[in-house]
């Protein structure tokens, strides 16, 4: 019996040794060479793996940068400091990296926006958007307020305040997760330094909008007529700001009868 056990142990040990040697040889023979720059870039990237760059994770972005398929400043989380480090690794100039943050184009809070019915289902904006009239809110363009963007944000930079999503610009890393999560397409990236925004996304005519919201843009064009920089235009009953032209003078905000143009990003309370 002892002899049988020894033979079995020897066989198992022999098989294990063979497999180990085989894997060792195979690992060397079929090893994929990794560019040292790729490893170095992965080391300086934030490691959030948020996907804001358009790649599956930081290692994917690093490989794309080395391959020339992605820009040095493609990481929205790392911003200019990380871009500068990657530039040194790649031996290239990073260039100017203007910081961006997310902004929610809706001011229809619980008191200001009309509600047509009560919803008691799953607390998810995509689900609510498939309900009757695209949700209980009277305005078909407004924030539903069920927090899909909040759940999607890996940086705790967006919260529901009085029924509307609001971005904390200091925490926002412009990863675009909230943009992808919003079924109403209410969220956009804006320059961090920008101070003037149109807090509305409705294309309804004046009367139709006023019936469902106390603050929505009615397309009166007073902002457009009074903007000396030519930075604001009204199309489809909605004002739009060209941030590259805007001087943040605040005249459009002062002239807006609906007070839907705000001179700053509203902070999270």
CSV table of C-alpha atoms in Angstrom, one decimal:
chain,number,residue,atom,x,y,z
A,1,UNK,CA,0.0,0.0,0.0
A,2,UNK,CA,2.8,2.4,0.9
A,3,UNK,CA,4.5,1.6,-2.5
A,4,UNK,CA,1.3,2.5,-4.3
A,5,UNK,CA,1.0,5.8,-2.5
A,6,UNK,CA,4.6,6.7,-3.3
A,7,UNK,CA,4.1,5.8,-7.0
A,8,UNK,CA,0.9,8.0,-7.1
A,9,UNK,CA,2.7,10.9,-5.5
A,10,UNK,CA,5.6,10.5,-7.9
A,11,UNK,CA,3.2,10.6,-10.9
A,12,UNK,CA,1.4,13.6,-9.6
A,13,UNK,CA,4.7,15.4,-8.9
A,14,UNK,CA,6.0,14.5,-12.3
A,15,UNK,CA,3.0,15.8,-14.0
A,16,UNK,CA,3.1,19.0,-12.0
A,17,UNK,CA,6.8,19.4,-12.9
A,18,UNK,CA,6.1,18.8,-16.6
A,19,UNK,CA,3.3,21.3,-16.6
A,20,UNK,CA,5.4,23.9,-14.8
A,21,UNK,CA,8.3,23.5,-17.2
A,22,UNK,CA,5.9,23.6,-20.2
A,23,UNK,CA,4.2,26.8,-19.1
A,24,UNK,CA,7.5,28.4,-18.3
A,25,UNK,CA,8.9,27.7,-21.8
A,26,UNK,CA,5.6,28.7,-23.5
A,27,UNK,CA,5.5,31.9,-21.5
A,28,UNK,CA,8.9,32.9,-22.8
A,29,UNK,CA,8.3,31.7,-26.4
A,30,UNK,CA,4.9,33.4,-26.8
A,31,UNK,CA,5.5,36.4,-24.6
A,32,UNK,CA,4.1,39.7,-26.1
A,33,UNK,CA,6.6,42.5,-25.9
A,34,UNK,CA,5.2,45.6,-24.1
A,35,UNK,CA,6.5,49.0,-24.9
A,36,UNK,CA,8.1,50.5,-21.8
A,37,UNK,CA,6.4,53.8,-22.6
A,38,UNK,CA,3.0,52.1,-22.3
A,39,UNK,CA,3.8,50.9,-18.8
A,40,UNK,CA,5.1,54.3,-17.8
A,41,UNK,CA,2.0,56.0,-19.1
A,42,UNK,CA,-0.2,53.6,-17.3
A,43,UNK,CA,1.7,54.4,-14.1
A,44,UNK,CA,1.0,58.2,-14.4
A,45,UNK,CA,-2.7,57.9,-15.4
A,46,UNK,CA,-5.1,58.2,-12.5
A,47,UNK,CA,-6.2,54.6,-12.5
A,48,UNK,CA,-9.9,55.4,-12.3
A,49,UNK,CA,-10.7,53.3,-15.4
A,50,UNK,CA,-13.8,55.5,-15.9
A,51,UNK,CA,-13.9,55.2,-19.6
A,52,UNK,CA,-14.1,59.0,-20.1
A,53,UNK,CA,-11.3,58.9,-22.6
A,54,UNK,CA,-13.3,56.5,-24.9
A,55,UNK,CA,-11.2,53.4,-24.0
A,56,UNK,CA,-12.0,50.5,-21.7
A,57,UNK,CA,-9.5,51.6,-19.0
A,58,UNK,CA,-6.3,53.4,-18.3
A,59,UNK,CA,-4.2,50.6,-19.8
A,60,UNK,CA,-6.2,50.8,-23.0
A,61,UNK,CA,-5.6,54.5,-23.2
A,62,UNK,CA,-1.9,54.1,-22.6
A,63,UNK,CA,-1.7,51.6,-25.4
A,64,UNK,CA,-3.6,53.9,-27.7
A,65,UNK,CA,-1.4,56.8,-26.9
A,66,UNK,CA,1.8,54.8,-27.7
A,67,UNK,CA,0.2,53.6,-30.9
A,68,UNK,CA,-0.6,57.1,-31.9
A,69,UNK,CA,-4.3,56.5,-31.8
A,70,UNK,CA,-5.1,58.8,-28.9
A,71,UNK,CA,-4.0,62.3,-27.9
A,72,UNK,CA,-1.6,62.9,-25.1
A,73,UNK,CA,-4.2,64.9,-23.3
A,74,UNK,CA,-7.0,62.3,-23.8
A,75,UNK,CA,-7.5,61.6,-20.1
A,76,UNK,CA,-10.2,64.0,-18.8
A,77,UNK,CA,-9.6,63.0,-15.2
A,78,UNK,CA,-5.9,63.7,-15.1
A,79,UNK,CA,-6.1,66.9,-17.0
A,80,UNK,CA,-3.1,69.2,-17.8
A,81,UNK,CA,-0.8,67.7,-15.1
A,82,UNK,CA,-1.1,64.2,-16.3
A,83,UNK,CA,-0.9,65.3,-20.0
A,84,UNK,CA,2.4,67.0,-19.2
A,85,UNK,CA,3.8,63.9,-17.7
A,86,UNK,CA,2.7,61.8,-20.6
A,87,UNK,CA,4.2,64.4,-23.0
A,88,UNK,CA,7.6,63.9,-21.3
A,89,UNK,CA,7.3,60.1,-21.7
A,90,UNK,CA,6.4,60.4,-25.3
A,91,UNK,CA,8.8,63.2,-26.0
A,92,UNK,CA,6.0,65.5,-27.3
A,93,UNK,CA,4.5,68.8,-26.2
A,94,UNK,CA,1.2,68.3,-24.4
A,95,UNK,CA,-0.2,71.7,-25.5
A,96,UNK,CA,-2.9,73.6,-23.6
A,97,UNK,CA,-5.4,71.4,-21.8
A,98,UNK,CA,-8.4,73.5,-20.9
A,99,UNK,CA,-10.4,72.0,-18.0
A,100,UNK,CA,-14.0,71.1,-18.6
A,101,UNK,CA,-16.9,70.2,-16.3
A,102,UNK,CA,-20.4,68.9,-16.8
A,103,UNK,CA,-23.4,71.2,-16.7
A,104,UNK,CA,-27.1,70.3,-16.5
A,105,UNK,CA,-29.3,72.4,-18.7
A,106,UNK,CA,-32.4,72.5,-16.6
A,107,UNK,CA,-33.8,74.9,-13.9
A,108,UNK,CA,-37.1,73.1,-13.5
A,109,UNK,CA,-37.1,72.4,-9.8
A,110,UNK,CA,-40.0,70.9,-8.0
A,111,UNK,CA,-41.6,74.3,-7.4
A,112,UNK,CA,-41.0,75.7,-10.9
A,113,UNK,CA,-41.9,72.7,-13.1
A,114,UNK,CA,-45.3,71.3,-13.4
A,115,UNK,CA,-45.9,67.6,-12.6
A,116,UNK,CA,-48.7,65.7,-14.5
A,117,UNK,CA,-48.9,62.6,-12.4
A,118,UNK,CA,-47.1,60.6,-9.7
A,119,UNK,CA,-44.6,57.9,-10.5
A,120,UNK,CA,-44.0,55.0,-8.1
A,121,UNK,CA,-41.9,52.7,-10.2
A,122,UNK,CA,-38.2,52.0,-10.5
A,123,UNK,CA,-36.1,55.0,-9.6
A,124,UNK,CA,-34.2,55.3,-12.9
A,125,UNK,CA,-34.4,58.1,-15.5
A,126,UNK,CA,-34.2,55.8,-18.5
A,127,UNK,CA,-37.2,53.7,-17.1
A,128,UNK,CA,-39.2,56.9,-16.3
A,129,UNK,CA,-38.5,58.3,-19.7
A,130,UNK,CA,-40.3,55.4,-21.2
A,131,UNK,CA,-43.5,56.1,-19.2
A,132,UNK,CA,-46.5,58.1,-20.4
A,133,UNK,CA,-45.5,61.4,-21.9
A,134,UNK,CA,-41.9,60.6,-21.3
A,135,UNK,CA,-42.2,60.9,-17.6
A,136,UNK,CA,-44.4,62.8,-15.1
A,137,UNK,CA,-42.8,66.2,-15.6
A,138,UNK,CA,-44.9,68.6,-17.7
A,139,UNK,CA,-41.8,69.7,-19.7
A,140,UNK,CA,-40.7,66.8,-22.0
A,141,UNK,CA,-37.2,68.3,-22.1
A,142,UNK,CA,-36.6,68.7,-18.4
A,143,UNK,CA,-34.5,66.8,-15.8
A,144,UNK,CA,-36.5,63.8,-14.5
A,145,UNK,CA,-34.6,63.9,-11.2
A,146,UNK,CA,-34.4,60.1,-10.6
A,147,UNK,CA,-30.6,60.1,-10.3
A,148,UNK,CA,-29.3,57.9,-13.2
A,149,UNK,CA,-26.5,60.4,-13.6
A,150,UNK,CA,-25.8,60.3,-9.9
A,151,UNK,CA,-25.4,56.6,-10.0
A,152,UNK,CA,-23.2,56.8,-13.1
A,153,UNK,CA,-20.7,59.4,-11.6
A,154,UNK,CA,-17.6,57.7,-10.1
A,155,UNK,CA,-16.5,60.9,-8.5
A,156,UNK,CA,-19.6,61.9,-6.4
A,157,UNK,CA,-19.8,65.1,-8.4
A,158,UNK,CA,-23.5,65.3,-9.3
A,159,UNK,CA,-26.5,65.2,-7.0
A,160,UNK,CA,-30.3,65.7,-7.2
A,161,UNK,CA,-31.2,69.0,-5.6
A,162,UNK,CA,-34.9,69.9,-5.4
A,163,UNK,CA,-35.7,67.5,-8.2
A,164,UNK,CA,-32.9,68.6,-10.6
A,165,UNK,CA,-29.4,67.2,-11.1
A,166,UNK,CA,-26.7,69.7,-10.2
A,167,UNK,CA,-23.0,69.3,-10.8
A,168,UNK,CA,-20.3,70.2,-8.3
A,169,UNK,CA,-17.7,71.6,-10.7
A,170,UNK,CA,-14.8,71.2,-8.2
A,171,UNK,CA,-15.4,67.4,-8.0
A,172,UNK,CA,-16.3,66.9,-11.7
A,173,UNK,CA,-13.6,65.2,-13.9
A,174,UNK,CA,-15.4,65.5,-17.2
A,175,UNK,CA,-15.5,61.7,-17.6
A,176,UNK,CA,-18.9,62.0,-19.5
A,177,UNK,CA,-20.5,59.2,-17.5
A,178,UNK,CA,-23.4,61.4,-16.6
A,179,UNK,CA,-23.8,62.6,-20.1
A,180,UNK,CA,-24.2,59.0,-21.3
A,181,UNK,CA,-26.6,58.2,-18.5
A,182,UNK,CA,-29.1,61.0,-19.1
A,183,UNK,CA,-31.9,60.0,-21.4
A,184,UNK,CA,-33.0,63.6,-22.0
A,185,UNK,CA,-29.5,64.6,-23.2
A,186,UNK,CA,-29.5,67.5,-20.7
A,187,UNK,CA,-25.9,67.4,-19.7
A,188,UNK,CA,-23.0,68.9,-21.6
A,189,UNK,CA,-19.3,69.7,-21.0
A,190,UNK,CA,-18.5,73.4,-20.6
A,191,UNK,CA,-15.2,75.2,-19.9
A,192,UNK,CA,-14.4,75.3,-16.2
A,193,UNK,CA,-13.8,79.0,-16.3
A,194,UNK,CA,-17.2,79.7,-18.0
A,195,UNK,CA,-19.6,81.7,-15.8
A,196,UNK,CA,-22.7,82.2,-17.9
A,197,UNK,CA,-25.1,79.4,-18.9
A,198,UNK,CA,-28.5,78.9,-20.4
A,199,UNK,CA,-30.2,76.6,-17.8
A,200,UNK,CA,-32.8,75.2,-20.2
A,201,UNK,CA,-33.0,72.6,-23.0
A,202,UNK,CA,-36.6,73.1,-24.2
A,203,UNK,CA,-37.6,73.7,-27.8
A,204,UNK,CA,-41.3,74.4,-27.0
A,205,UNK,CA,-42.8,77.7,-28.1
A,206,UNK,CA,-43.3,80.3,-25.5
A,207,UNK,CA,-46.9,79.7,-24.5
A,208,UNK,CA,-46.5,75.9,-24.4
A,209,UNK,CA,-43.4,76.2,-22.2
A,210,UNK,CA,-44.9,78.7,-19.8
A,211,UNK,CA,-47.8,76.3,-19.3
A,212,UNK,CA,-45.4,73.7,-17.8
A,213,UNK,CA,-42.4,75.7,-16.4
A,214,UNK,CA,-42.0,79.0,-14.6
A,215,UNK,CA,-38.4,79.5,-15.7
A,216,UNK,CA,-37.8,77.9,-19.1
A,217,UNK,CA,-36.5,79.8,-22.1
A,218,UNK,CA,-39.2,81.3,-24.3
A,219,UNK,CA,-37.0,82.3,-27.2
A,220,UNK,CA,-37.7,86.0,-26.9
A,221,UNK,CA,-34.2,86.9,-28.2
A,222,UNK,CA,-33.6,89.7,-25.7
A,223,UNK,CA,-30.3,88.0,-24.8
A,224,UNK,CA,-29.3,87.7,-28.4
A,225,UNK,CA,-30.1,91.4,-29.2
A,226,UNK,CA,-28.2,92.7,-26.2
A,227,UNK,CA,-25.0,90.5,-26.5
A,228,UNK,CA,-22.3,92.8,-27.9
A,229,UNK,CA,-19.9,89.9,-28.3
A,230,UNK,CA,-22.3,88.0,-30.6
A,231,UNK,CA,-21.9,85.0,-28.3
A,232,UNK,CA,-25.6,84.1,-27.9
A,233,UNK,CA,-28.1,83.1,-30.5
A,234,UNK,CA,-31.7,81.7,-30.3
A,235,UNK,CA,-32.7,78.8,-32.5
A,236,UNK,CA,-35.8,76.6,-32.1
A,237,UNK,CA,-37.0,78.9,-29.2
A,238,UNK,CA,-33.9,78.2,-27.2
A,239,UNK,CA,-30.9,80.4,-26.4
A,240,UNK,CA,-27.4,79.0,-27.0
A,241,UNK,CA,-24.1,80.4,-25.9
A,242,UNK,CA,-20.9,80.2,-27.9
A,243,UNK,CA,-18.4,79.8,-25.1
A,244,UNK,CA,-15.5,80.7,-27.3
A,245,UNK,CA,-17.0,84.2,-27.8
A,246,UNK,CA,-18.7,84.7,-24.4
A,247,UNK,CA,-17.0,87.4,-22.2
A,248,UNK,CA,-19.1,86.5,-19.2
A,249,UNK,CA,-20.3,90.1,-19.0
A,250,UNK,CA,-23.7,89.0,-17.6
A,251,UNK,CA,-25.8,91.3,-19.8
A,252,UNK,CA,-27.8,88.4,-21.2
A,253,UNK,CA,-28.5,87.2,-17.7
A,254,UNK,CA,-29.7,90.6,-16.7
A,255,UNK,CA,-32.0,91.0,-19.7
A,256,UNK,CA,-33.5,87.5,-19.5
A,257,UNK,CA,-37.2,88.0,-18.4
A,258,UNK,CA,-37.3,84.3,-17.3
A,259,UNK,CA,-34.0,84.4,-15.4
A,260,UNK,CA,-33.0,81.1,-17.1
A,261,UNK,CA,-29.6,82.5,-17.9
A,262,UNK,CA,-27.4,82.2,-14.9
A,263,UNK,CA,-24.1,84.0,-14.3
A,264,UNK,CA,-22.4,81.1,-12.5
A,265,UNK,CA,-22.6,77.3,-11.9
A,266,UNK,CA,-25.0,76.6,-9.1
A,267,UNK,CA,-23.1,74.9,-6.2
A,268,UNK,CA,-24.3,71.7,-4.6
A,269,UNK,CA,-26.0,72.3,-1.3
